[in-house]
Short mmCIF file of C-alpha atoms in Angstrom, two decimals:
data_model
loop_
_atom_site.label_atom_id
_atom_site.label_comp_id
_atom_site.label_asym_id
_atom_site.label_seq_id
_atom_site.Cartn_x
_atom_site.Cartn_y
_atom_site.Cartn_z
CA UNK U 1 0.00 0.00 0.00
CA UNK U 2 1.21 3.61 -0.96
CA UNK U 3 1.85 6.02 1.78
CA UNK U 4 -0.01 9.63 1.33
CA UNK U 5 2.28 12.35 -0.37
CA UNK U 6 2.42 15.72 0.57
CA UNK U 7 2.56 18.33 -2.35
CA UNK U 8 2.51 22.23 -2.49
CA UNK U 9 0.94 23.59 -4.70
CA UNK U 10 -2.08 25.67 -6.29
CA UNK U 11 -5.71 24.26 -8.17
CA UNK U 12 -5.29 25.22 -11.84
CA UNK U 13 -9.15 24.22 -12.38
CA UNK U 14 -11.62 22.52 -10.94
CA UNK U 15 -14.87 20.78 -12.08
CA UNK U 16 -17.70 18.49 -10.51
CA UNK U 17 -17.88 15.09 -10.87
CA UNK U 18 -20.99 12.94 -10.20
CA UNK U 19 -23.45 14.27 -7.25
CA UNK U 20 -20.77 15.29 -4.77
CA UNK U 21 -17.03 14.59 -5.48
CA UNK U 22 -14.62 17.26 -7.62
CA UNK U 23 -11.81 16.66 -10.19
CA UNK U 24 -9.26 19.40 -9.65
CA UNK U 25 -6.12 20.25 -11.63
CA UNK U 26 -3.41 20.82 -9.66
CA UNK U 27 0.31 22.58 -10.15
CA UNK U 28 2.79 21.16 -7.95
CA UNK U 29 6.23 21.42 -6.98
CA UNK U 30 6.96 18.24 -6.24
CA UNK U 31 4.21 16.21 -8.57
CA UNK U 32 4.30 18.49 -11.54
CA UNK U 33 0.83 18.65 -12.75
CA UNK U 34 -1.65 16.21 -11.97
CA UNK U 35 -5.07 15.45 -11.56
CA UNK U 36 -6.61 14.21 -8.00
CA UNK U 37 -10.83 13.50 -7.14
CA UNK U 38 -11.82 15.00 -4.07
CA UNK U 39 -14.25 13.03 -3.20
CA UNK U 40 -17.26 14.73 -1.42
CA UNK U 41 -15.83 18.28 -1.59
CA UNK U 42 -19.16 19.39 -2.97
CA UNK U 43 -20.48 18.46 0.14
CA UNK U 44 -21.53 21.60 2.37
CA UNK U 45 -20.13 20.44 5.36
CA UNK U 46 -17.19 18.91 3.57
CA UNK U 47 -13.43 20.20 4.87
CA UNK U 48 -12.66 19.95 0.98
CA UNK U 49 -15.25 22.31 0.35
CA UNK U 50 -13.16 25.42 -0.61
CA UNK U 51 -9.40 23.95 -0.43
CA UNK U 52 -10.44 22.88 -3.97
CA UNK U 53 -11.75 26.48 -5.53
CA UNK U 54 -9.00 27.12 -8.54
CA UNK U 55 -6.00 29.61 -7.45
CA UNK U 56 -6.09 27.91 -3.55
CA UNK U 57 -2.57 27.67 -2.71
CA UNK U 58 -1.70 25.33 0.03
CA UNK U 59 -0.38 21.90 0.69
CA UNK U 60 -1.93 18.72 -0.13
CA UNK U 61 -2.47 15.19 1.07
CA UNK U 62 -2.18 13.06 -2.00
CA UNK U 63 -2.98 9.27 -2.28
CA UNK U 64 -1.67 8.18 -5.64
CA UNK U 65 -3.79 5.28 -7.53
CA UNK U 66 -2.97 4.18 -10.94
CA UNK U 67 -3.96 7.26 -13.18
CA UNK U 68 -4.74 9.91 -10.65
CA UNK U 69 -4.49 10.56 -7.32
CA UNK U 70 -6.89 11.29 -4.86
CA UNK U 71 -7.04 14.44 -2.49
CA UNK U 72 -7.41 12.95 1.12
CA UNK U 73 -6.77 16.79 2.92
CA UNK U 74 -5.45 20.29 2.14
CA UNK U 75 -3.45 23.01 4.12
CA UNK U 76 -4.54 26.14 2.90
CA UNK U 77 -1.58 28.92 2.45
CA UNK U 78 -3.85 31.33 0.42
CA UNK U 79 -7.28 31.55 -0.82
CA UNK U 80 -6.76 34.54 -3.46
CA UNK U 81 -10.40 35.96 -2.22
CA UNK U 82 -9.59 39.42 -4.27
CA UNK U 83 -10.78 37.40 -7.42
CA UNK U 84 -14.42 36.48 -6.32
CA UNK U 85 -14.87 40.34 -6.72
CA UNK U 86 -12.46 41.44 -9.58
CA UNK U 87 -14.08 39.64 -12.60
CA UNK U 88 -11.06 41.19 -14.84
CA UNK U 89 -8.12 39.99 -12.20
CA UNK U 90 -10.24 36.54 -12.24
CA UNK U 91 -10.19 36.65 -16.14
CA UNK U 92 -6.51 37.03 -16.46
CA UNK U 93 -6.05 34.55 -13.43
CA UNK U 94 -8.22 31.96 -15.64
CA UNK U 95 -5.90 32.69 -18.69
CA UNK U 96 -2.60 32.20 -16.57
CA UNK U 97 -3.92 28.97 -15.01
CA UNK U 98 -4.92 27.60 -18.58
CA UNK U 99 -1.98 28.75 -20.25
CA UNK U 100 0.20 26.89 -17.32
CA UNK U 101 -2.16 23.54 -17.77
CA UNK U 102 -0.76 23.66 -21.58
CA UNK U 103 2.94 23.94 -20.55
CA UNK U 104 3.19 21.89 -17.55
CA UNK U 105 3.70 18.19 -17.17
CA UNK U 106 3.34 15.20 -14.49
CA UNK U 107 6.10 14.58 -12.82
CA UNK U 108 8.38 17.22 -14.15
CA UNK U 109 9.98 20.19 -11.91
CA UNK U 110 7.28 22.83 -12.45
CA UNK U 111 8.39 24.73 -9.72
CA UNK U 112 9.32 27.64 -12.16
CA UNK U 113 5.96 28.10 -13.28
CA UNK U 114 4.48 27.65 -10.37
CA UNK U 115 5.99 30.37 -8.64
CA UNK U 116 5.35 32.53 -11.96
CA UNK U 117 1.81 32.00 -11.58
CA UNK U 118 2.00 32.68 -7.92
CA UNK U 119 3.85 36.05 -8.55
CA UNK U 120 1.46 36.97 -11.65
CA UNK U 121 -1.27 36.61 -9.82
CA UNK U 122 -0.03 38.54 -7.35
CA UNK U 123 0.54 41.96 -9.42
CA UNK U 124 -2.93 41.26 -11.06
CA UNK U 125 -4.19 41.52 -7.81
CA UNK U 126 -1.86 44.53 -6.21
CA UNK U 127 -2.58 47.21 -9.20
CA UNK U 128 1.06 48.47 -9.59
CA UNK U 129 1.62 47.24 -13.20
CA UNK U 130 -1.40 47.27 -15.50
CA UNK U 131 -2.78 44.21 -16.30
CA UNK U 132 -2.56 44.06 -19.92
CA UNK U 133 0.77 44.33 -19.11
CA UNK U 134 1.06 41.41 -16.62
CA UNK U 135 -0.57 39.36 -19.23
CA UNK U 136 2.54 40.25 -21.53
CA UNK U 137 5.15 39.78 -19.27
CA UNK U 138 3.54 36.77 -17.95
CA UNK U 139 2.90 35.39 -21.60
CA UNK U 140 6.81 36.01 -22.02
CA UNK U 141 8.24 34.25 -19.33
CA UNK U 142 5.86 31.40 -19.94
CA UNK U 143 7.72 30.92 -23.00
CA UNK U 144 10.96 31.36 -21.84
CA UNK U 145 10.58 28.34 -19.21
CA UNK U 146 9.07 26.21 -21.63
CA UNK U 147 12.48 26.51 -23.72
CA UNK U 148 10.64 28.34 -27.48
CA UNK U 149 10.05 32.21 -27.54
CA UNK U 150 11.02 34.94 -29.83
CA UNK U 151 14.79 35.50 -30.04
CA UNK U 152 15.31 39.10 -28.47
CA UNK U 153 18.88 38.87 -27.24
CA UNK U 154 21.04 38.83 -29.99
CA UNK U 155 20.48 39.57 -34.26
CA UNK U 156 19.42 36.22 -35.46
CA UNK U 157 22.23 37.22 -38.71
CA UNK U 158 25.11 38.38 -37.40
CA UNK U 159 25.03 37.93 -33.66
CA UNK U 160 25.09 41.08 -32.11
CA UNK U 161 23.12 42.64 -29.52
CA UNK U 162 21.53 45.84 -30.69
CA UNK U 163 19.85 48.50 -28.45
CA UNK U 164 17.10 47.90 -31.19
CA UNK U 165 15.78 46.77 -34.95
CA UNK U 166 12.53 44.64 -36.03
CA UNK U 167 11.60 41.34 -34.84
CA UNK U 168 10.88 39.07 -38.01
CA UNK U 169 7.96 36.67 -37.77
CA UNK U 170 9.98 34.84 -40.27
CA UNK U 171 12.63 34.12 -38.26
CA UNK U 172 11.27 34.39 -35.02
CA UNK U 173 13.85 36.23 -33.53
CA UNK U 174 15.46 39.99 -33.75
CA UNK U 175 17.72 41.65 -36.52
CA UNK U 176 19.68 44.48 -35.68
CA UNK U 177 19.39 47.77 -37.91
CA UNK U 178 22.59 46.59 -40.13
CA UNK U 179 21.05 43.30 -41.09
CA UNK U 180 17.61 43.85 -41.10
CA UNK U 181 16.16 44.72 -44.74
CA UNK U 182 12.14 46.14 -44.81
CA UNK U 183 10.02 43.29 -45.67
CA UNK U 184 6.11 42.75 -44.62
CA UNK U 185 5.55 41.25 -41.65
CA UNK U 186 8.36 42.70 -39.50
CA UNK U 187 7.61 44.35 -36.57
CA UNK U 188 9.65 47.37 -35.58
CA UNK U 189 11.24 47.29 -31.91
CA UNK U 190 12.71 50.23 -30.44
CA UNK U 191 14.83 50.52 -26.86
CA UNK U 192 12.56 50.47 -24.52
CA UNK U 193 10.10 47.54 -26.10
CA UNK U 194 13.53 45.71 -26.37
CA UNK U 195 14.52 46.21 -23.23
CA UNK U 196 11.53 45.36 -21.58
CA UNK U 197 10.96 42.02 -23.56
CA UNK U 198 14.76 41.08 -22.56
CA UNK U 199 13.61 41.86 -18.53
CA UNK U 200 10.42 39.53 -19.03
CA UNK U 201 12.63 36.53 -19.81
CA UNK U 202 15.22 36.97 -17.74
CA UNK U 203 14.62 39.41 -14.43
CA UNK U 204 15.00 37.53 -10.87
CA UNK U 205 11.39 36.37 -10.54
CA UNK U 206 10.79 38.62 -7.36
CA UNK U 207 11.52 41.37 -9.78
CA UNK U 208 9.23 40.75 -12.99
CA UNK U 209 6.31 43.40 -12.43
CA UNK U 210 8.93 46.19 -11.67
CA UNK U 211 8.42 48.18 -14.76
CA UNK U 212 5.56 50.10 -17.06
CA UNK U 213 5.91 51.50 -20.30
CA UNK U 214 4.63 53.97 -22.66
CA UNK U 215 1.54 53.35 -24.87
CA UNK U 216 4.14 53.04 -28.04
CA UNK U 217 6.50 50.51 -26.53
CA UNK U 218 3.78 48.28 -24.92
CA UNK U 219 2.30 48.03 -28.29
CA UNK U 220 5.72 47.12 -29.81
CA UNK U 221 6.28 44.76 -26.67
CA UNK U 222 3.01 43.31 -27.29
CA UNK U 223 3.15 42.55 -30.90
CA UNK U 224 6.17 40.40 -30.38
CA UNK U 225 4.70 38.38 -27.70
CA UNK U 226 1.79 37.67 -29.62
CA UNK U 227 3.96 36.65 -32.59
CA UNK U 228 5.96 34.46 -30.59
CA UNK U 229 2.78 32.88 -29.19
CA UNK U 230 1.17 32.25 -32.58
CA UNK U 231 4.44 30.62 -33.68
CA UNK U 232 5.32 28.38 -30.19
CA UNK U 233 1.80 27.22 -28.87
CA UNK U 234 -0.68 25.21 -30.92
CA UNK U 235 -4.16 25.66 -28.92
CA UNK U 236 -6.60 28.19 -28.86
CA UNK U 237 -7.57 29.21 -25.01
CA UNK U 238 -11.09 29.62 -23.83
CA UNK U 239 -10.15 31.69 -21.17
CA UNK U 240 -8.54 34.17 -23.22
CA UNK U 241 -12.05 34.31 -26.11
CA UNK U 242 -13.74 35.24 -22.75
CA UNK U 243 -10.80 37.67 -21.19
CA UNK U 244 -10.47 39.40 -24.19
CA UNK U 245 -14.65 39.81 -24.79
CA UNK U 246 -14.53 41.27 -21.79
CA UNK U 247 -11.97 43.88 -22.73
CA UNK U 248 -13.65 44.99 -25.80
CA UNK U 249 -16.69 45.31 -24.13
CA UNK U 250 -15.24 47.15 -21.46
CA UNK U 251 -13.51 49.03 -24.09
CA UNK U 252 -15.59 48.84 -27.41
CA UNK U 253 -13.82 49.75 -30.68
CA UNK U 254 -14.93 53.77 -31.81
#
């Protein structure tokens, strides 16, 4: 007989099963990504009851059977109760969670974006950065720990790294202003995009929602991110149909 595990973590999703029990998503450090049943955490009275809401961060009693485990108990660190009443912070938080499910693996070291989505999360919530530009930076790093995003370090020609030039959708990467030649599709970056795209893959995690920028260079920023994504991940997101309905209805088109 298997002994219990223990497994910090947070619920990427969650979704009922049968009268009473819930099948929950979770992203841990030591697991990876898995799926557990909680079984009876419908239940009113149930001590499962809201350990298994998505975004609960805690630690969790895992018993592992042959193709999921099952949740016997949680220790709740954090319940994230900001986004029951933010319905934008809740739609981004949806987004990051699904975009995380994509990337992450069972037993692999997702520690990396675990703590991402913690931190992420975190800004959504504290208002210092704005959001659309969590989501980018967020988006960014995503990429970077999964090992395929847009080359912004050095000119994919000659090797340099320039202070700025054009990404090329093409290429997926940067060309300085001595190699780059003015084709369609290529995306002018100047410093400060640049920069900041360089600082979302690489800045010390406790660090990553340290900056804003300017309406011109978050457009620039975001242009490449969303090239990069269109090139690296293969799935459309229902979170993000509903996140971004929710921006254009919060700010329709003129």
């Amino acid at each position: 007989m298997r002994d219990v595990i223990a497994a910090s973590g947070m619920v990427l999703s969650a979704m009922p099963i049968g009268e009473y029990d819930k099948r929950v998503v979770l992203l841990t450090k030591q697991l990876g990504r898995i799926t557990a049943f909680a079984r009876g955490a419908r239940r009113q009275n149930s001590p499962l009851l809201a350990s298994t809401r998505p975004f609960v961060l805690g630690t969790f009693s895992l018993f592992p059977g042959r193709n999921s485990y099952s949740l016997q108990s949680a220790e709740v660190t954090e319940y994230f109760d900001q986004l029951g009443t933010d319905l934008e912070a809740v739609s981004y938080a949806c987004y990051f969670a699904e975009l995380a499910e994509y990337y992450t693996r069972e037993n692999v070291d997702e520690s990396q974006m675990l703590n991402l989505l913690y931190v992420s999360i975190k800004a959504l919530l504290a208002g210092w950065v704005p959001r659309p530009l969590v989501r980018r930076i967020f988006e960014m790093r995503a990429m970077v720990i999964n090992g395929e995003y847009p080359q912004i370090f050095t000119c994919m020609k000659c090797g340099e790294e320039p202070e700025e030039g054009i990404y090329s959708k093409t290429r997926k990467g940067i060309l300085c202003p001595h190699c780059q030649k003015t084709r369609e599709g290529e995306l002018f970056l100047g410093q400060a995009a640049l920069h900041a795209l360089r600082y979302a893959a690489a800045a010390p995690l406790q660090r990553l929602y340290r900056f804003t920028l300017k309406e011109e260079a978050f457009r620039e920023m975001e242009q490449v991110v969303s090239a990069g994504l269109s090139a690296f991940v293969d799935k459309k997101f229902h979170s993000l149909k509903v996140l971004e309905a929710l921006q254009n209805e919060k700010n329709p088109v003129k």
